[in-house]
């Protein structure tokens, strides 16, 4: 193996750190499916590998690349984004207090309310765009973690990572950021003071909607990191070797995919802002967005491939329009090369903070003009 030490992150990603298999000279990373590894004759494991829960050589390159892209000290792959996020909360103790966003990936909010709360965590949901509200909700000495998601599903509000990290650290709390939507291409939360970055690697990192994975990248390899490693090892929520390999392959095209998705999202947002059928476009890249200045400061190179449209015709028009698209796929998830559209309130169910008139759009890498004309036709004919 040899790594390119002075390469830019874009080159590191494209070349998967430039590791070359020393035995074969293979340029493309290889996959190691073995679940178990030989002991040395003196009973040691000098190879560093013993058993593939969670000690798999196929993880190494993907985890090293994630560390490089996020500027972290260590990275860990998980079986899903939920398994990665869950490990962070399970690494706390019953009785600990955590803050999480009122508007966030709904699956994690549901898990926090229906599993983590009965398990013993005290969870307060707050507006993560409101520093005064966060400061008021923090309990010094008892709040152990502030969980952020920025941009946050599916209203795409932005949280000020640096300011929240300062506030959290003063109170003795850690900050973890779900950076799935921003990706390391657009934002590096650890460089802004966060302690942990989480990704649903199912999304942009893999980028092809053909596997499910999660990742944590930490600023330090400390006791908290060891706790996460123990949860992964002992709980067994590990990624398969093939999925780890697919993830590494996907990350090699992360930069160009994210750049095209950002351009497409901006083009769609600009086209539909002020449109006769559209009440509001939610996209932090629009200068009219309330969080635009913060997003411009905290993100670089774009504002992400995700946006939402609120329709003047309400829920019925939103559901009907989603049924009429041809190029967009009517499906959940995000971050793939194909564009997806979803009536979000339907999937989140009762109690969701998501307006019923909202369509969530994940822009892929198709031609922007095709995406726009397909949406125009769907809105008109619905
Ligand atoms: N975080 C965000 C922002 C997501 O969109 C998702 C999935 O949709 C998750 C976390 C959960 O990830 P996974 O589906 O890989 O478990």
Coordinates of C-alpha atoms and ligand atoms in Angstrom, one line a residue, residues 79-83 85 104-106 108 149 151 153 156 178-181 198-203 212-214 332-334 344 360, ligand 1:
X79 CA -24.4 -2.0 8.8
X80 CA -26.6 1.1 8.2
X81 CA -26.8 4.7 9.0
X82 CA -29.2 3.9 11.8
X83 CA -26.8 1.4 13.3
X85 CA -26.3 6.7 14.8
X104 CA -34.5 15.7 11.5
X105 CA -34.4 12.3 9.7
X106 CA -37.7 10.9 11.0
X108 CA -33.9 8.5 14.1
X149 CA -28.4 17.2 11.2
X151 CA -29.0 20.4 6.2
X153 CA -34.4 16.6 6.5
X156 CA -33.2 21.8 4.9
X178 CA -25.5 13.7 10.7
X179 CA -23.7 15.1 7.6
X180 CA -25.3 12.7 5.2
X181 CA -26.8 15.4 3.0
X198 CA -22.2 10.3 11.1
X199 CA -23.2 9.3 7.6
X200 CA -25.9 7.2 6.1
X201 CA -23.4 5.8 3.6
X202 CA -26.4 4.4 1.8
X203 CA -26.8 7.9 0.3
X212 CA -27.2 0.1 2.9
X213 CA -24.3 1.2 5.2
X214 CA -23.4 3.7 7.9
X332 CA -37.8 7.1 -0.7
X333 CA -34.1 7.7 0.1
X334 CA -31.7 10.1 -1.4
X344 CA -42.7 13.1 2.7
X360 CA -39.0 16.1 -1.2
Ligands
LIG1 N1 -29.7 10.1 8.3 C1 -30.3 10.6 7.2 C2 -30.2 12.1 6.9 C3 -31.0 9.8 6.3 O1 -31.7 10.3 5.3 C4 -31.1 8.4 6.6 C5 -31.9 7.5 5.8 O2 -32.8 7.9 5.1 C6 -30.5 7.9 7.8 C7 -29.8 8.8 8.6 C8 -30.6 6.5 8.1 O3 -29.7 5.8 7.3 P1 -29.9 4.2 6.8 O4 -31.1 4.2 6.0 O5 -28.6 4.0 6.1 O6 -30.0 3.4 8.1

